[in-house]
Amino acid sequence: MPVGDSMTIGSAGEHTWRYRLWQHLCRTYGGPFTFVGPRETLYDKTTEAPTSYEYADPDFPRAHLAGWGEGWLHMAPLVGEAVRTYGADVLLVSLGLIDLGFYTNAEQTAQNVRAFVAQAREAAPRIRMVLLPVIPNIRAEVDAPFAEQVDRFNDLLAEAVADLDEPRSPILLASPPEAYDIHVDTYDGTHPGVSGEHRIAGAFAGAMWESWGIGQAYAAGTD
């Protein structure tokens, strides 16, 4: 189950890293597997609301738990029910930028990470999780105090993963996307373009492959 903010839900006209990761897994296994979650929408920037769109690939399992402008603060109360209802085995989580930008400081955000993990495990004691640190973004490049909060949170996230990881319900801290450049890999300094989508998908794929033997080394494909 992909869990995230605007970089995960995506907006109309984007493929999203979710789609890139699914393509990668399809090439690896040829199915069967799926993404699950309570939502299936993209975000429409013209109406500023979640909107259903037809995807170019009708086989893409578009379910997720992601929302434009939502963070750990918002997802911690929702994840337990989502896991319980939709039977998620693995959570792929990309959150934190929104929290630090608008709602909570690094320490408060880290507490919400721990609450999220507890709720997910209460619903499924053997669930696995891959957590992505806050990745480079334009605000951190121009706002030094915000950049300090991002660095502090990423340290606290690593501490939380080390504290909470357990054999029954393993948690991985994904490495930041390799060679991620906001001037190349995003279209606005924050939201990924095609290359950024592949790099984020590769970060999740690499973590699962290296630690759990799920999938294989990531190949970006042809687009």
GROMACS .gro file of C-alpha atoms in nm:
model
  223
    1MET     CA    1   0.000   0.000   0.000
    2PRO     CA    2   0.161   0.327  -0.107
    3VAL     CA    3   0.119   0.594   0.162
    4GLY     CA    4   0.211   0.953   0.100
    5ASP     CA    5   0.143   1.315   0.020
    6SER     CA    6   0.126   1.503  -0.311
    7MET     CA    7   0.437   1.330  -0.444
    8THR     CA    8   0.259   0.995  -0.405
    9ILE     CA    9  -0.099   1.069  -0.502
   10GLY     CA   10   0.018   1.267  -0.807
   11SER     CA   11  -0.189   1.505  -1.016
   12ALA     CA   12  -0.375   1.470  -1.343
   13GLY     CA   13  -0.132   1.409  -1.626
   14GLU     CA   14   0.137   1.245  -1.412
   15HIS     CA   15   0.222   0.876  -1.405
   16THR     CA   16   0.344   0.880  -1.039
   17TRP     CA   17   0.621   0.674  -0.879
   18ARG     CA   18   0.351   0.422  -0.785
   19TYR     CA   19   0.304   0.343  -1.152
   20ARG     CA   20   0.677   0.324  -1.217
   21LEU     CA   21   0.724   0.079  -0.930
   22TRP     CA   22   0.434  -0.134  -1.053
   23GLN     CA   23   0.590  -0.144  -1.400
   24HIS     CA   24   0.916  -0.259  -1.244
   25LEU     CA   25   0.745  -0.536  -1.046
   26CYS     CA   26   0.550  -0.643  -1.353
   27ARG     CA   27   0.876  -0.678  -1.546
   28THR     CA   28   1.020  -0.877  -1.257
   29TYR     CA   29   0.733  -1.114  -1.186
   30GLY     CA   30   0.474  -1.078  -1.457
   31GLY     CA   31   0.222  -1.069  -1.167
   32PRO     CA   32   0.025  -1.148  -0.971
   33PHE     CA   33   0.043  -0.872  -0.713
   34THR     CA   34  -0.142  -0.551  -0.655
   35PHE     CA   35  -0.144  -0.221  -0.473
   36VAL     CA   36  -0.423  -0.176  -0.220
   37GLY     CA   37  -0.575   0.111  -0.026
   38PRO     CA   38  -0.891   0.310   0.033
   39ARG     CA   39  -0.833   0.574  -0.236
   40GLU     CA   40  -0.794   0.561  -0.615
   41THR     CA   41  -0.786   0.927  -0.712
   42LEU     CA   42  -0.531   1.164  -0.855
   43TYR     CA   43  -0.532   1.534  -0.764
   44ASP     CA   44  -0.672   1.792  -1.004
   45LYS     CA   45  -0.481   2.118  -0.963
   46THR     CA   46  -0.745   2.313  -1.156
   47THR     CA   47  -1.021   2.223  -0.910
   48GLU     CA   48  -0.788   2.171  -0.611
   49ALA     CA   49  -0.961   1.844  -0.528
   50PRO     CA   50  -0.908   1.469  -0.566
   51THR     CA   51  -1.050   1.353  -0.896
   52SER     CA   52  -1.095   1.019  -1.070
   53TYR     CA   53  -0.924   0.983  -1.407
   54GLU     CA   54  -0.885   0.701  -1.652
   55TYR     CA   55  -0.527   0.577  -1.653
   56ALA     CA   56  -0.342   0.511  -1.976
   57ASP     CA   57  -0.278   0.156  -1.855
   58PRO     CA   58  -0.613   0.007  -1.743
   59ASP     CA   59  -0.435  -0.278  -1.562
   60PHE     CA   60  -0.257  -0.045  -1.320
   61PRO     CA   61  -0.380  -0.110  -0.962
   62ARG     CA   62  -0.427   0.253  -0.865
   63ALA     CA   63  -0.531   0.206  -0.501
   64HIS     CA   64  -0.332   0.394  -0.237
   65LEU     CA   65  -0.350   0.588   0.089
   66ALA     CA   66  -0.219   0.927  -0.021
   67GLY     CA   67  -0.345   1.282  -0.021
   68TRP     CA   68  -0.239   1.621  -0.146
   69GLY     CA   69  -0.128   1.821   0.156
   70GLU     CA   70  -0.141   1.526   0.398
   71GLY     CA   71   0.139   1.397   0.619
   72TRP     CA   72   0.226   1.166   0.907
   73LEU     CA   73  -0.012   1.371   1.119
   74HIS     CA   74  -0.303   1.284   0.891
   75MET     CA   75  -0.213   0.926   0.803
   76ALA     CA   76  -0.138   0.793   1.152
   77PRO     CA   77  -0.509   0.787   1.248
   78LEU     CA   78  -0.606   0.631   0.911
   79VAL     CA   79  -0.348   0.361   0.852
   80GLY     CA   80  -0.482   0.100   1.094
   81GLU     CA   81  -0.825   0.084   0.937
   82ALA     CA   82  -0.679   0.095   0.586
   83VAL     CA   83  -0.447  -0.198   0.661
   84ARG     CA   84  -0.723  -0.392   0.832
   85THR     CA   85  -0.976  -0.336   0.556
   86TYR     CA   86  -0.754  -0.382   0.252
   87GLY     CA   87  -0.512  -0.645   0.378
   88ALA     CA   88  -0.187  -0.465   0.306
   89ASP     CA   89   0.129  -0.674   0.350
   90VAL     CA   90   0.383  -0.398   0.287
   91LEU     CA   91   0.354  -0.021   0.342
   92LEU     CA   92   0.560   0.203   0.114
   93VAL     CA   93   0.564   0.538   0.291
   94SER     CA   94   0.680   0.877   0.163
   95LEU     CA   95   0.577   1.146   0.412
   96GLY     CA   96   0.718   1.433   0.616
   97LEU     CA   97   0.757   1.734   0.389
   98ILE     CA   98   0.403   1.855   0.449
   99ASP     CA   99   0.425   1.796   0.826
  100LEU     CA  100   0.743   1.998   0.862
  101GLY     CA  101   0.625   2.266   0.626
  102PHE     CA  102   0.287   2.335   0.781
  103TYR     CA  103   0.195   2.134   1.090
  104THR     CA  104   0.465   1.992   1.319
  105ASN     CA  105   0.832   2.028   1.402
  106ALA     CA  106   1.081   1.745   1.360
  107GLU     CA  107   1.027   1.599   1.707
  108GLN     CA  108   0.649   1.609   1.681
  109THR     CA  109   0.662   1.456   1.333
  110ALA     CA  110   0.881   1.173   1.462
  111GLN     CA  111   0.625   1.101   1.732
  112ASN     CA  112   0.360   1.072   1.462
  113VAL     CA  113   0.584   0.823   1.280
  114ARG     CA  114   0.585   0.607   1.591
  115ALA     CA  115   0.208   0.638   1.626
  116PHE     CA  116   0.169   0.539   1.260
  117VAL     CA  117   0.381   0.227   1.309
  118ALA     CA  118   0.187   0.129   1.621
  119GLN     CA  119  -0.148   0.165   1.445
  120ALA     CA  120  -0.032  -0.035   1.144
  121ARG     CA  121   0.099  -0.315   1.364
  122GLU     CA  122  -0.215  -0.324   1.572
  123ALA     CA  123  -0.406  -0.394   1.252
  124ALA     CA  124  -0.152  -0.643   1.111
  125PRO     CA  125   0.122  -0.757   1.354
  126ARG     CA  126   0.342  -0.895   1.073
  127ILE     CA  127   0.320  -0.601   0.836
  128ARG     CA  128   0.639  -0.479   0.669
  129MET     CA  129   0.719  -0.113   0.609
  130VAL     CA  130   0.959   0.085   0.393
  131LEU     CA  131   0.997   0.448   0.500
  132LEU     CA  132   1.149   0.710   0.272
  133PRO     CA  133   1.326   1.012   0.428
  134VAL     CA  134   1.220   1.360   0.323
  135ILE     CA  135   1.395   1.405  -0.011
  136PRO     CA  136   1.545   1.723  -0.161
  137ASN     CA  137   1.294   1.999  -0.235
  138ILE     CA  138   1.298   2.364  -0.329
  139ARG     CA  139   1.192   2.498   0.010
  140ALA     CA  140   1.485   2.332   0.183
  141GLU     CA  141   1.714   2.492  -0.075
  142VAL     CA  142   1.596   2.848   0.000
  143ASP     CA  143   1.478   2.825   0.363
  144ALA     CA  144   1.765   2.740   0.599
  145PRO     CA  145   1.554   2.685   0.916
  146PHE     CA  146   1.327   2.450   0.721
  147ALA     CA  147   1.629   2.263   0.584
  148GLU     CA  148   1.753   2.219   0.941
  149GLN     CA  149   1.416   2.072   1.039
  150VAL     CA  150   1.430   1.832   0.745
  151ASP     CA  151   1.778   1.715   0.844
  152ARG     CA  152   1.672   1.680   1.208
  153PHE     CA  153   1.361   1.482   1.115
  154ASN     CA  154   1.553   1.249   0.887
  155ASP     CA  155   1.789   1.174   1.176
  156LEU     CA  156   1.493   1.108   1.406
  157LEU     CA  157   1.332   0.891   1.141
  158ALA     CA  158   1.646   0.677   1.126
  159GLU     CA  159   1.640   0.650   1.505
  160ALA     CA  160   1.273   0.546   1.499
  161VAL     CA  161   1.341   0.276   1.239
  162ALA     CA  162   1.631   0.143   1.447
  163ASP     CA  163   1.415   0.142   1.761
  164LEU     CA  164   1.102  -0.008   1.606
  165ASP     CA  165   1.240  -0.263   1.361
  166GLU     CA  166   1.170  -0.618   1.470
  167PRO     CA  167   1.188  -0.959   1.299
  168ARG     CA  168   0.813  -1.015   1.309
  169SER     CA  169   0.736  -0.676   1.151
  170PRO     CA  170   1.050  -0.539   0.982
  171ILE     CA  171   1.092  -0.174   0.895
  172LEU     CA  172   1.336  -0.048   0.635
  173LEU     CA  173   1.470   0.304   0.596
  174ALA     CA  174   1.505   0.349   0.221
  175SER     CA  175   1.807   0.536   0.095
  176PRO     CA  176   1.726   0.876  -0.060
  177PRO     CA  177   1.682   0.848  -0.437
  178GLU     CA  178   2.025   0.826  -0.595
  179ALA     CA  179   2.152   1.146  -0.761
  180TYR     CA  180   1.817   1.322  -0.707
  181ASP     CA  181   1.837   1.676  -0.850
  182ILE     CA  182   1.536   1.903  -0.796
  183HIS     CA  183   1.630   2.103  -1.106
  184VAL     CA  184   1.616   1.792  -1.324
  185ASP     CA  185   1.398   1.538  -1.146
  186THR     CA  186   1.105   1.765  -1.052
  187TYR     CA  187   0.884   2.000  -1.251
  188ASP     CA  188   0.848   2.260  -0.976
  189GLY     CA  189   1.126   2.195  -0.727
  190THR     CA  190   0.917   1.948  -0.526
  191HIS     CA  191   0.694   1.721  -0.734
  192PRO     CA  192   0.873   1.456  -0.940
  193GLY     CA  193   0.878   1.452  -1.316
  194VAL     CA  194   0.942   1.135  -1.513
  195SER     CA  195   1.303   1.092  -1.399
  196GLY     CA  196   1.208   1.176  -1.041
  197GLU     CA  197   0.928   0.921  -1.045
  198HIS     CA  198   1.175   0.656  -1.155
  199ARG     CA  199   1.427   0.758  -0.889
  200ILE     CA  200   1.169   0.739  -0.609
  201ALA     CA  201   1.038   0.406  -0.736
  202GLY     CA  202   1.398   0.288  -0.748
  203ALA     CA  203   1.454   0.385  -0.385
  204PHE     CA  204   1.162   0.169  -0.271
  205ALA     CA  205   1.250  -0.115  -0.508
  206GLY     CA  206   1.613  -0.112  -0.399
  207ALA     CA  207   1.526  -0.132  -0.030
  208MET     CA  208   1.292  -0.428  -0.081
  209TRP     CA  209   1.534  -0.610  -0.309
  210GLU     CA  210   1.844  -0.564  -0.096
  211SER     CA  211   1.682  -0.647   0.238
  212TRP     CA  212   1.399  -0.886   0.157
  213GLY     CA  213   1.475  -1.026  -0.187
  214ILE     CA  214   1.152  -0.879  -0.325
  215GLY     CA  215   1.173  -0.787  -0.692
  216GLN     CA  216   1.517  -0.717  -0.837
  217ALA     CA  217   1.752  -0.428  -0.902
  218TYR     CA  218   1.553  -0.138  -1.043
  219ALA     CA  219   1.556  -0.066  -1.415
  220ALA     CA  220   1.391   0.256  -1.524
  221GLY     CA  221   1.240   0.121  -1.846
  222THR     CA  222   1.206   0.306  -2.172
  223ASP     CA  223   1.006   0.624  -2.093
   0.00000   0.00000   0.00000
